[in-house]
Coordinates of C-alpha atoms and ligand atoms in Angstrom, one line a residue:
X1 CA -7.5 12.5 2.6
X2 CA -3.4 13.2 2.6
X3 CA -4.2 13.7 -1.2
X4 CA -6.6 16.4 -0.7
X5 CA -4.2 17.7 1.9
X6 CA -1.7 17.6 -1.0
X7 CA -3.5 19.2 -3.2
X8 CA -4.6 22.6 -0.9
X9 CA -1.1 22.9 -0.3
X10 CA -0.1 23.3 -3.6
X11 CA -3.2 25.7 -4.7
X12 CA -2.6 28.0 -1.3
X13 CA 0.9 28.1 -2.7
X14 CA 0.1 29.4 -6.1
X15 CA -2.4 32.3 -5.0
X16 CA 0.5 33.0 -2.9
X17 CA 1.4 36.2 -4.6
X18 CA 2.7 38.7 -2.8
X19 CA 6.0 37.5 -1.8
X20 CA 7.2 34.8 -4.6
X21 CA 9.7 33.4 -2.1
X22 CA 7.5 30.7 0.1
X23 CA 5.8 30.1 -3.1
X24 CA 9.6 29.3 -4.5
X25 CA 10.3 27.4 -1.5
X26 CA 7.7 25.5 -0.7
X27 CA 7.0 23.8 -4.6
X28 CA 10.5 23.3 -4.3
X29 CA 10.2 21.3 -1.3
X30 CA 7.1 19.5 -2.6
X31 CA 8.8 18.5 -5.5
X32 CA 11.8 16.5 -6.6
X33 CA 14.8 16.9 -4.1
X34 CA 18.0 14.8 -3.0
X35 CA 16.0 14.3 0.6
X36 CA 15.5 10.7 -0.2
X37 CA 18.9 10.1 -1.4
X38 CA 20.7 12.0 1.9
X39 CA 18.5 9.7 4.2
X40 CA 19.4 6.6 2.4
X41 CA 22.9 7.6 3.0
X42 CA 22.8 8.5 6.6
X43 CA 20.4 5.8 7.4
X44 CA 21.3 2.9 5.0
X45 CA 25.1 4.0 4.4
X46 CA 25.8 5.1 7.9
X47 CA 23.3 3.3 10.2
X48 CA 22.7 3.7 13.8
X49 CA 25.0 6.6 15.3
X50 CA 24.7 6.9 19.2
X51 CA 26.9 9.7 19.9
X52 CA 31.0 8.5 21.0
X53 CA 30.7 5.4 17.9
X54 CA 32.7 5.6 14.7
X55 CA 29.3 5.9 13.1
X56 CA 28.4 9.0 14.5
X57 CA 31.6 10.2 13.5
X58 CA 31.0 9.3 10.5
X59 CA 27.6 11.3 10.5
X60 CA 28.7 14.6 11.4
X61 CA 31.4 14.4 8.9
X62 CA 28.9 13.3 6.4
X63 CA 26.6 16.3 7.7
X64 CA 29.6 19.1 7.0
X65 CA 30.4 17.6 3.3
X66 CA 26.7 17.4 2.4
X67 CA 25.9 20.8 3.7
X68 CA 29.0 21.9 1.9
X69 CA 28.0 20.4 -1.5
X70 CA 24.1 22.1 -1.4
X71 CA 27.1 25.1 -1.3
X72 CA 26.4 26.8 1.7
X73 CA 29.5 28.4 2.4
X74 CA 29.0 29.0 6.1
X75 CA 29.0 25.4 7.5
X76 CA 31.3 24.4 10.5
X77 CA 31.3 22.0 13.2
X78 CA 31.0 23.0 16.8
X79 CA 33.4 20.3 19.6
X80 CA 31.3 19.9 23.1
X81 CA 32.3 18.1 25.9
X82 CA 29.6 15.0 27.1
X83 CA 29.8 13.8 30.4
X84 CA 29.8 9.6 30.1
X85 CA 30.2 7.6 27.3
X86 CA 28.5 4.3 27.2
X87 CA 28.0 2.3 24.4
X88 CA 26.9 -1.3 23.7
X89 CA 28.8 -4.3 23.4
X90 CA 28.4 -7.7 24.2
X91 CA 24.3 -8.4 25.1
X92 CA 24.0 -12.3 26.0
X93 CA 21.2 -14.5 28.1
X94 CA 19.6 -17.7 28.4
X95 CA 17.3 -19.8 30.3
X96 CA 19.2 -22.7 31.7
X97 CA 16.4 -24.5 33.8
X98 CA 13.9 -25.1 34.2
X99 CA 14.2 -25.2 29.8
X100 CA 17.0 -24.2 28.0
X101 CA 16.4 -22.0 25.1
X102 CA 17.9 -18.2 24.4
X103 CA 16.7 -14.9 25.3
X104 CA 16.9 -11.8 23.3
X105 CA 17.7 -8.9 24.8
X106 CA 19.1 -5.3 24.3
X107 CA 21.8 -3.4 26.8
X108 CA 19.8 -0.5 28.9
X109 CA 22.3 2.8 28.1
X110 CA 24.2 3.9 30.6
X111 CA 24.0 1.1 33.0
X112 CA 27.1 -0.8 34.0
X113 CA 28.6 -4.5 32.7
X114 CA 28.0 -7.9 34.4
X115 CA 31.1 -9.1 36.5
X116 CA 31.3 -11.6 33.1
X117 CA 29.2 -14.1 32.5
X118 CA 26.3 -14.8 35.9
X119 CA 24.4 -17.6 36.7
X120 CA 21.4 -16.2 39.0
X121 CA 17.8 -17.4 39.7
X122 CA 15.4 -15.1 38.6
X123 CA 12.6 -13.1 40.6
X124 CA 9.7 -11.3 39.6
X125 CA 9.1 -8.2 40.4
X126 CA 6.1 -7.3 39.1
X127 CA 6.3 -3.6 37.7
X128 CA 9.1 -3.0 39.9
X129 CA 7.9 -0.6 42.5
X130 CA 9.5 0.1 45.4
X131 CA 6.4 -2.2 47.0
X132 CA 7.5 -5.1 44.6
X133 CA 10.8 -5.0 45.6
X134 CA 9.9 -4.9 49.4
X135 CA 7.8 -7.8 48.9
X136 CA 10.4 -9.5 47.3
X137 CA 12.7 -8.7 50.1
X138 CA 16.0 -10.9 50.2
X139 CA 14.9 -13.3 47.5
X140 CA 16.0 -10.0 45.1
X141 CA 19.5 -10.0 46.7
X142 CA 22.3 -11.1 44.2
X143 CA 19.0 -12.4 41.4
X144 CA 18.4 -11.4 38.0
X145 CA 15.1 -10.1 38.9
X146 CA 12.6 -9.7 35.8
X147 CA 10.2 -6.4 35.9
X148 CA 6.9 -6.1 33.8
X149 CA 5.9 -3.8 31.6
X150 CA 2.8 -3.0 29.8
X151 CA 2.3 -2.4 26.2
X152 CA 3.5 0.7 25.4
X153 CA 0.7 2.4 22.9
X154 CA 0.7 5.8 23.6
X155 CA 3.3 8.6 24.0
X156 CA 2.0 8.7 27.8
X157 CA 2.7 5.3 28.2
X158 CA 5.9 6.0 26.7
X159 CA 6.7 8.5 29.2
X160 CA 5.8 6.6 32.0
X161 CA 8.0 4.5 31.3
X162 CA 10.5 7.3 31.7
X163 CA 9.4 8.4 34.7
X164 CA 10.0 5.5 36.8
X165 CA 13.5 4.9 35.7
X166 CA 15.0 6.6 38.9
X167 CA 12.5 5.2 41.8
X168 CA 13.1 2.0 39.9
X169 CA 16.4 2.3 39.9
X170 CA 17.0 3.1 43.5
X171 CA 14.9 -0.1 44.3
X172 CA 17.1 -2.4 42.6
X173 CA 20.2 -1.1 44.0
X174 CA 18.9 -1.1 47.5
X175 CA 17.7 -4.8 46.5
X176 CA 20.9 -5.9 45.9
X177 CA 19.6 -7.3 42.7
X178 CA 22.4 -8.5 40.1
X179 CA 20.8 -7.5 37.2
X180 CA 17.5 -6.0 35.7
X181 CA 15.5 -7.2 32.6
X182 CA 13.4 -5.1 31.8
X183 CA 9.8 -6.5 29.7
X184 CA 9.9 -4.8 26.2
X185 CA 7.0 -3.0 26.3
X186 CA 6.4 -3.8 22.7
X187 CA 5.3 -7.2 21.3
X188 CA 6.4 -9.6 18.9
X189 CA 10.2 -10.1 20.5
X190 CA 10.7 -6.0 19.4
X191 CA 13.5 -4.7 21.5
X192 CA 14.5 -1.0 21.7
X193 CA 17.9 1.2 23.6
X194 CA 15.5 2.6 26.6
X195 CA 18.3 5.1 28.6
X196 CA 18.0 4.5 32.2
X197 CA 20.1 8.4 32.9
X198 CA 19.6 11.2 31.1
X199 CA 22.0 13.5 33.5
X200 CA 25.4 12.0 32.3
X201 CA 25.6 9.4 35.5
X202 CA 25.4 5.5 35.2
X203 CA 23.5 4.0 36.8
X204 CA 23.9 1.4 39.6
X205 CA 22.6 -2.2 38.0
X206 CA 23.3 -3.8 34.8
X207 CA 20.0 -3.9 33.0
X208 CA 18.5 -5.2 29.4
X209 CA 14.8 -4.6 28.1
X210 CA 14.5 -8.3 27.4
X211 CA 12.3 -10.0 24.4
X212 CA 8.7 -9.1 25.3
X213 CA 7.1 -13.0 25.0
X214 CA 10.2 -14.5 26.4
X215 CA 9.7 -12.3 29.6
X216 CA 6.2 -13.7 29.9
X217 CA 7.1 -17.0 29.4
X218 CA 10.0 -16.3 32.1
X219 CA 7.5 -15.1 34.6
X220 CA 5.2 -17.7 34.3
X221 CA 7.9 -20.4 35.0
X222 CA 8.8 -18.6 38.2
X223 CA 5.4 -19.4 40.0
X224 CA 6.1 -22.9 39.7
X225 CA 9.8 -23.5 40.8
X226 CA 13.3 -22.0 40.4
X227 CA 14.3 -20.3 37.0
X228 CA 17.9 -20.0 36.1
X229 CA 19.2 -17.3 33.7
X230 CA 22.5 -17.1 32.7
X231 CA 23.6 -13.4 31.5
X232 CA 26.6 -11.2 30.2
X233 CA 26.2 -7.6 29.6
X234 CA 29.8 -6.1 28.5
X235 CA 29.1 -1.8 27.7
X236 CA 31.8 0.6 26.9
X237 CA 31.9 2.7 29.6
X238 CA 34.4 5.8 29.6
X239 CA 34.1 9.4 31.0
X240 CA 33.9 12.8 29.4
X241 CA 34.9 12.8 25.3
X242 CA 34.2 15.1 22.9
X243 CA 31.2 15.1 20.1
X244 CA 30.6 17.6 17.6
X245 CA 27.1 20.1 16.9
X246 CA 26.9 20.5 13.2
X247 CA 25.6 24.3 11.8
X248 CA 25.5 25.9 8.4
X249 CA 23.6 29.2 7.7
X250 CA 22.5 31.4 5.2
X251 CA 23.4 34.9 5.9
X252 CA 20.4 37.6 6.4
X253 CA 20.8 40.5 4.4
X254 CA 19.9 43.0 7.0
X255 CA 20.0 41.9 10.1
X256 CA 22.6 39.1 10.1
X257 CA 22.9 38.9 13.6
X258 CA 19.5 38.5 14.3
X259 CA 19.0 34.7 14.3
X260 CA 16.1 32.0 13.2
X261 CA 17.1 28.5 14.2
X262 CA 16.2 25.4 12.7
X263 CA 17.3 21.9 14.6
X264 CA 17.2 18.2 15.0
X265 CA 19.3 15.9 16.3
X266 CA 21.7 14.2 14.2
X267 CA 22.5 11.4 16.9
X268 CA 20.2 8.1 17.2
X269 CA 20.5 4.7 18.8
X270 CA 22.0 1.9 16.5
X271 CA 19.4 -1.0 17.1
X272 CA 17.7 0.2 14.0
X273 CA 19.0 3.2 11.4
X274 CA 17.3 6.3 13.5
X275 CA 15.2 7.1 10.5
X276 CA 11.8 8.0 12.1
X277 CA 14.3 9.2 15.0
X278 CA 15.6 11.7 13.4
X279 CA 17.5 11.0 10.4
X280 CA 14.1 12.3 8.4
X281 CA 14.4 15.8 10.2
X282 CA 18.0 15.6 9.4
X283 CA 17.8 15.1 5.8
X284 CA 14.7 17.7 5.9
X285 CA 16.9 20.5 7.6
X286 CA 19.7 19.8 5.0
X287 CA 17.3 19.7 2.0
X288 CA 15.4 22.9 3.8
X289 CA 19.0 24.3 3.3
X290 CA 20.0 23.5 0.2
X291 CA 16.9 24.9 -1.2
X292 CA 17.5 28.6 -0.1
X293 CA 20.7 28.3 -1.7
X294 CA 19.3 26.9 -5.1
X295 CA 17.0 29.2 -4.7
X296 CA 18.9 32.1 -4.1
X297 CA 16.6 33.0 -1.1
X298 CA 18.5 35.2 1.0
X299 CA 16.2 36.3 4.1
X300 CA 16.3 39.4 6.1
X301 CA 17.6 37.5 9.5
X302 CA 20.2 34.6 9.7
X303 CA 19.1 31.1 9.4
X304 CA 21.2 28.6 10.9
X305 CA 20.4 25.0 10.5
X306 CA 21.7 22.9 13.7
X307 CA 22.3 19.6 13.2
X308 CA 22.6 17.9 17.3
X309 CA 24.4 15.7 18.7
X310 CA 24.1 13.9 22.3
X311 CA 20.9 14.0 22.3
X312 CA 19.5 11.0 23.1
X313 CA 21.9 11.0 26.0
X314 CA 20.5 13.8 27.5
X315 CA 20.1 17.0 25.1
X316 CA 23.9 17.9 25.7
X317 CA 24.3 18.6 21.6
X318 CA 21.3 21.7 22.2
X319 CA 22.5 22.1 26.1
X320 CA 26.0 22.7 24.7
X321 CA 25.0 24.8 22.0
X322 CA 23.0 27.1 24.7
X323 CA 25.8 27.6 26.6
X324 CA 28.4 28.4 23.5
X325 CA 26.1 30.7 22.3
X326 CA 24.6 32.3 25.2
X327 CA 26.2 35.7 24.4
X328 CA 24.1 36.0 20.9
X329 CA 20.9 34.5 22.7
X330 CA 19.2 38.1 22.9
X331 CA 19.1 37.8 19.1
X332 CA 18.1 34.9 18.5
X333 CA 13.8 35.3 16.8
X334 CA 13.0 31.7 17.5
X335 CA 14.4 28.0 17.5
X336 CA 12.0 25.6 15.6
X337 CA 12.8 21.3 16.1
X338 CA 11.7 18.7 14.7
X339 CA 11.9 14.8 16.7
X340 CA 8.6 13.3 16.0
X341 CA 9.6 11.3 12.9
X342 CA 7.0 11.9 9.5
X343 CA 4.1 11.5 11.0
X344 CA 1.7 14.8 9.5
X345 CA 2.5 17.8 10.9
X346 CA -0.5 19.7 12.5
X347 CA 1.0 22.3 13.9
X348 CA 3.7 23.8 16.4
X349 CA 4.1 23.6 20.0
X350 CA 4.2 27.0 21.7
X351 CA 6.5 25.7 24.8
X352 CA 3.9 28.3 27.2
X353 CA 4.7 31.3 25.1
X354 CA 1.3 32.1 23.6
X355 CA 2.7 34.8 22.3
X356 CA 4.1 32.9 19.5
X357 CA 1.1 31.9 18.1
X358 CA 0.5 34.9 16.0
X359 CA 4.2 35.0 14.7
X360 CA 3.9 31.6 13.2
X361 CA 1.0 32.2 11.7
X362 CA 1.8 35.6 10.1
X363 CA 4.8 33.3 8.8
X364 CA 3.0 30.8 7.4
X365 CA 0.4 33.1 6.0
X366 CA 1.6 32.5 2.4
X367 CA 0.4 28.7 2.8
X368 CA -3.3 30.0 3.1
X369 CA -3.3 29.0 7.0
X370 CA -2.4 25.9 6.5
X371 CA -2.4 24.2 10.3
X372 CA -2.7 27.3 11.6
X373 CA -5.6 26.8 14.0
X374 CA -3.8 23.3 15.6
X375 CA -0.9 24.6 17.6
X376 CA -0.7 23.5 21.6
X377 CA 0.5 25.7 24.4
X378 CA 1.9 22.9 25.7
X379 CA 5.9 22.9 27.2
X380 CA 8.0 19.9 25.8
X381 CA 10.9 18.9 27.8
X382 CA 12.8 15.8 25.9
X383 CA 14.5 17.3 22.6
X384 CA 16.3 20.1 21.4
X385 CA 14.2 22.8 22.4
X386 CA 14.6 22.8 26.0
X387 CA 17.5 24.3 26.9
X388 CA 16.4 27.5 24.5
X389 CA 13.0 27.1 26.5
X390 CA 15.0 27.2 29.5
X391 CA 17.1 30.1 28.5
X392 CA 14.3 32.3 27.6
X393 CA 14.2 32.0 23.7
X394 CA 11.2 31.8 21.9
X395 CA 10.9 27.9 20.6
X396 CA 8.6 26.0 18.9
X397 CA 8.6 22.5 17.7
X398 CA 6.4 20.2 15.6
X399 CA 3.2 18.5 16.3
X400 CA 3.1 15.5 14.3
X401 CA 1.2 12.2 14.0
X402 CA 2.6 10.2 16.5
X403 CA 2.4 7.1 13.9
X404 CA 4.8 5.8 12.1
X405 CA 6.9 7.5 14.8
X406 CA 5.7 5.9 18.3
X407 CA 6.3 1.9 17.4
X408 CA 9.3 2.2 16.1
X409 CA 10.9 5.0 18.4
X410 CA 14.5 3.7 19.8
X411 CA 13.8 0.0 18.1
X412 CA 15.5 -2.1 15.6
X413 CA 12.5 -1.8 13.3
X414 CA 13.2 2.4 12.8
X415 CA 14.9 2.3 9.4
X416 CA 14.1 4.0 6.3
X417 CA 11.0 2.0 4.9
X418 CA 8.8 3.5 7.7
X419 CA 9.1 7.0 6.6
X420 CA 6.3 8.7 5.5
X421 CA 7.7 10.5 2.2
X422 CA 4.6 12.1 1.4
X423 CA 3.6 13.6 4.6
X424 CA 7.3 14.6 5.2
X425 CA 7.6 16.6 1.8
X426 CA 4.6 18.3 3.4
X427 CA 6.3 18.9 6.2
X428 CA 9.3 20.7 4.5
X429 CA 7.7 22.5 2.5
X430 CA 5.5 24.0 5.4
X431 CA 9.1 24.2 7.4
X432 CA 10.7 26.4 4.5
X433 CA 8.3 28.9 4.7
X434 CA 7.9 29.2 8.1
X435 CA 11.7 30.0 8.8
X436 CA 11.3 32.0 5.7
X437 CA 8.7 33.8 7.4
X438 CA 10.1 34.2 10.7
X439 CA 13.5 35.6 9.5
X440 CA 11.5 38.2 7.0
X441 CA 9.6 39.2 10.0
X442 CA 8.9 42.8 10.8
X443 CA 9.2 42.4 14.4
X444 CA 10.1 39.6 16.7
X445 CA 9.6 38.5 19.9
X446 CA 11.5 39.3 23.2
X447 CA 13.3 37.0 24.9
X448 CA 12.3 36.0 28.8
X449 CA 13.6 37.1 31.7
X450 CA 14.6 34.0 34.5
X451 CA 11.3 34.9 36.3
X452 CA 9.2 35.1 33.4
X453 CA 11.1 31.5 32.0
X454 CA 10.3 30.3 35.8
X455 CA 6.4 31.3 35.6
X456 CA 6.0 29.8 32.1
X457 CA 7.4 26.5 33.8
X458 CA 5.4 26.6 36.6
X459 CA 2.3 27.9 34.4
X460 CA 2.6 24.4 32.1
X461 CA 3.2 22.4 35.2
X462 CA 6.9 21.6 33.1
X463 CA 8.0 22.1 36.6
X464 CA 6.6 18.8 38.0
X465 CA 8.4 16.9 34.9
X466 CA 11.6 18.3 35.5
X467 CA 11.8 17.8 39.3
X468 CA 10.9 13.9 38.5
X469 CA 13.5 14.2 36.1
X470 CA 16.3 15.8 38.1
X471 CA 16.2 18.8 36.2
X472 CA 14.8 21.0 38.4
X473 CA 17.9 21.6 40.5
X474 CA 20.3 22.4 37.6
X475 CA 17.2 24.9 36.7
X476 CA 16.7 26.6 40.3
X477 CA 20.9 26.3 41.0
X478 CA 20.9 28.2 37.6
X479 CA 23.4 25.9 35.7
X480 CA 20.5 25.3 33.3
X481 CA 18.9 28.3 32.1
X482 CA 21.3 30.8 30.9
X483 CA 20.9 34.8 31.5
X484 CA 22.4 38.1 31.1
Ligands
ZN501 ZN1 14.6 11.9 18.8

């Protein structure tokens, strides 16, 4: 089947006649590169970069040079403020009674440190409602109180588990709970960095997504007596620092100003290497780049290749990047991201703007309509391409398989052997042309006004996910969303 797939890629690239350039581009892709070799470095050489560690330094840096030696001669890196740093340090438990044995557990970002080392009971608190903790009532009060989880398989799941963070949150303060664990919602003693803020605040109680079995095991002592944990969380905490956007571009030849984007975020959490989060889409934007200039390709529009960072903090990187270059957002064709790992790619989300639809396709035309029927209308709010969606910019970002992404998203097990090299070679080569394509353009689409951006919202119910994010505020106050 991916064979086949293979296979009608490369023939609707050789009848491609008209143009030779996505025909240049996109064998080029499908052949032999340096992709594997830059992700080995970022991933295996650099490792787990949360934005505000020396690794992540170390990224962007290593982003600059690598752009620079594909010789793009346009490559510079952009300084942004983020609001909180928080990194992890010191993540200790373990059962002291009834049995002693260790627990394995991984800091929650951006929640606070344990006054040292505590010794607490523990509670259960079932999936931590605001009913659980109610029943629970005082027994929560100054306990390490354990909260279930069920096993994440899907990305709905997934987001779910995003979605209580705040109500569940709020409980546990108003509790006066000690600490949180949280049950990994993945099995086998997997654990994973699961942000408990997105909005730059810290939260109120220290909290660890704890080893999935051990949490059973911890929950099922509880019903017949006391359970004793000891714990000590110890985060860097700080306030606003500075990170760094990285951005190289090729030139258009006649309408420079006019702009395609191409984006994913350089940033990742360090529990594993971020490879299926996003060093893949990293070391395909870099490749993507280096084969226009090995190529020679020089397109009518600019392409600029964004390399994120911040943004599994909260988008800042892309937030930042809107608000830098909101005078130069009228020109801008489209923004296309990629933050699904290498699963296949089936299409593009159209973030509400059905409009789009057509311009992709005429843009990947050359491939034979290659994926052309699979694009969603669907609005994604949780990577790069919000803040353009927000600002009125035309943005798309790829549908892909959600395996080998989903398992392994945030977790110590997302390193370079779970890439999908074939499907992601795919990928790049379908991502050449269609910036290609997009920047060649005839015509290109207009950008929204605040009411049409604030229809499209509402339209694609995005609305309803932003208000349980917070987001909805910063939107209507108009400190998200950027206009003429
Ligand atoms: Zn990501």
């Amino acid at each position: 089947m991916k064979f086949t797939r293979l296979l009608f890629l490369c023939a609707a690239v050789a009848a491609a006649a008209e143009n030779d350039a996505p025909r240049r581009l996109a064998a080029r892709a499908l052949g032999e590169t340096p992709i594997w070799n830059d992700l080995h470095a970022l991933c295996d050489g650099i490792g787990g970069r949360p934005t505000g560690s020396a690794a992540s330094e170390r990224a962007i840096a290593w982003a600059a040079k690598t752009f620079r030696q594909a010789g793009l001669t346009s490559v510079s890196v952009e300084p942004f403020k983020m609001p909180q740093l928080w990194l992890p340090g010191t993540a200790e438990a373990s059962a002291i009674s009834p049995a002693q044995f260790p627990l394995r557990l991984a800091a929650a970002p951006f929640t606070p440190s344990t006054q040292g080392t505590i010794e607490a009971p523990v509670v259960d608190a079932g999936e931590g409602t605001e009913q659980d903790f109610a029943r629970l009532g005082a027994r929560a009060k100054a306990a390490i109180v354990l909260v279930r989880s069920k096993e994440m398989k899907t990305f709905d799941d997934l987001f779910a588990e995003y979605l209580r963070n705040n109500s569940l949150m709020a409980a546990a303060k108003s509790s006066g709970a000690a600490a949180l664990l949280l049950q990994s919602t993945r099995p086998r003693g997997l654990l994973y960095r699961h942000p408990m803020s997105m909005d730059g605040s810290l939260a109120p109680v220290p909290t660890a997504i704890v080893h999935r079995e051990q949490a059973e095991r911890l929950g099922r002592l509880t019903l017949s007596g006391e359970v004793r944990v000891r714990l000590n969380l110890q985060n860097q905490t700080g306030g606003e620092y500075q990170s760094q956007n990285v951005v190289a571009e090729i030139r258009g030849r006649e309408k420079p100003e006019e702009v395609v984007l191409i984006g994913a975020h350089l940033d990742s959490w360090d529990l594993g290497t971020g490879a299926e989060d996003n060093g893949v889409n990293v070391a395909m934007i870099l490749d993507i780049a280096r084969g226009f200039q090995e190529l020679g390709i020089v397109p009518r529009r600019t392409i600029r290749f964004v390399l994120f960072s911040g943004e599994e903090q909260g988008m800042w990187g892309s937030r930042r990047y809107v608000e830098r270059h909101h005078a130069e957002l009228d020109k801008f064709v489209a923004t296309v991201t990629f933050d699904t790992g290498s699963g296949r790619l089936s299409g593009f989300y159209l973030n509400g703007r059905e409009d789009l639809r057509g311009e992709v396709n005429s843009a990947l035309a050359p491939l034979g309509g290659f994926n052309s029927s699979e694009h969603l209308i669907d609005a994604m709010d949780g990577t790069d391409n919000f803040d353009f969606l927000l600002s009125g910019v035309p943005n798309l970002v790829g549908i892909q398989d959600p395996i080998p992404y989903l398992p392994d998203y945030h977790a110590e097990s997302d390193t370079f052997d779970r890439v999908n090299q074939r499907e992601q070679k795919i990928t790049s080569a379908i991502a050449s042309v269609l910036v290609w394509g997009l920047a060649e353009s005839p015509g290109r689409l207009k950008r929204q006004s605040r009411q049409e951006v604030e229809r499209l919202l509402i339209d694609t119910k995005l609305d309803q996910q932003m208000k349980a994010f917070g987001q909805w505020a910063e939107f209507e106050s108009g400190k998200r969303g950027l206009f003429q």
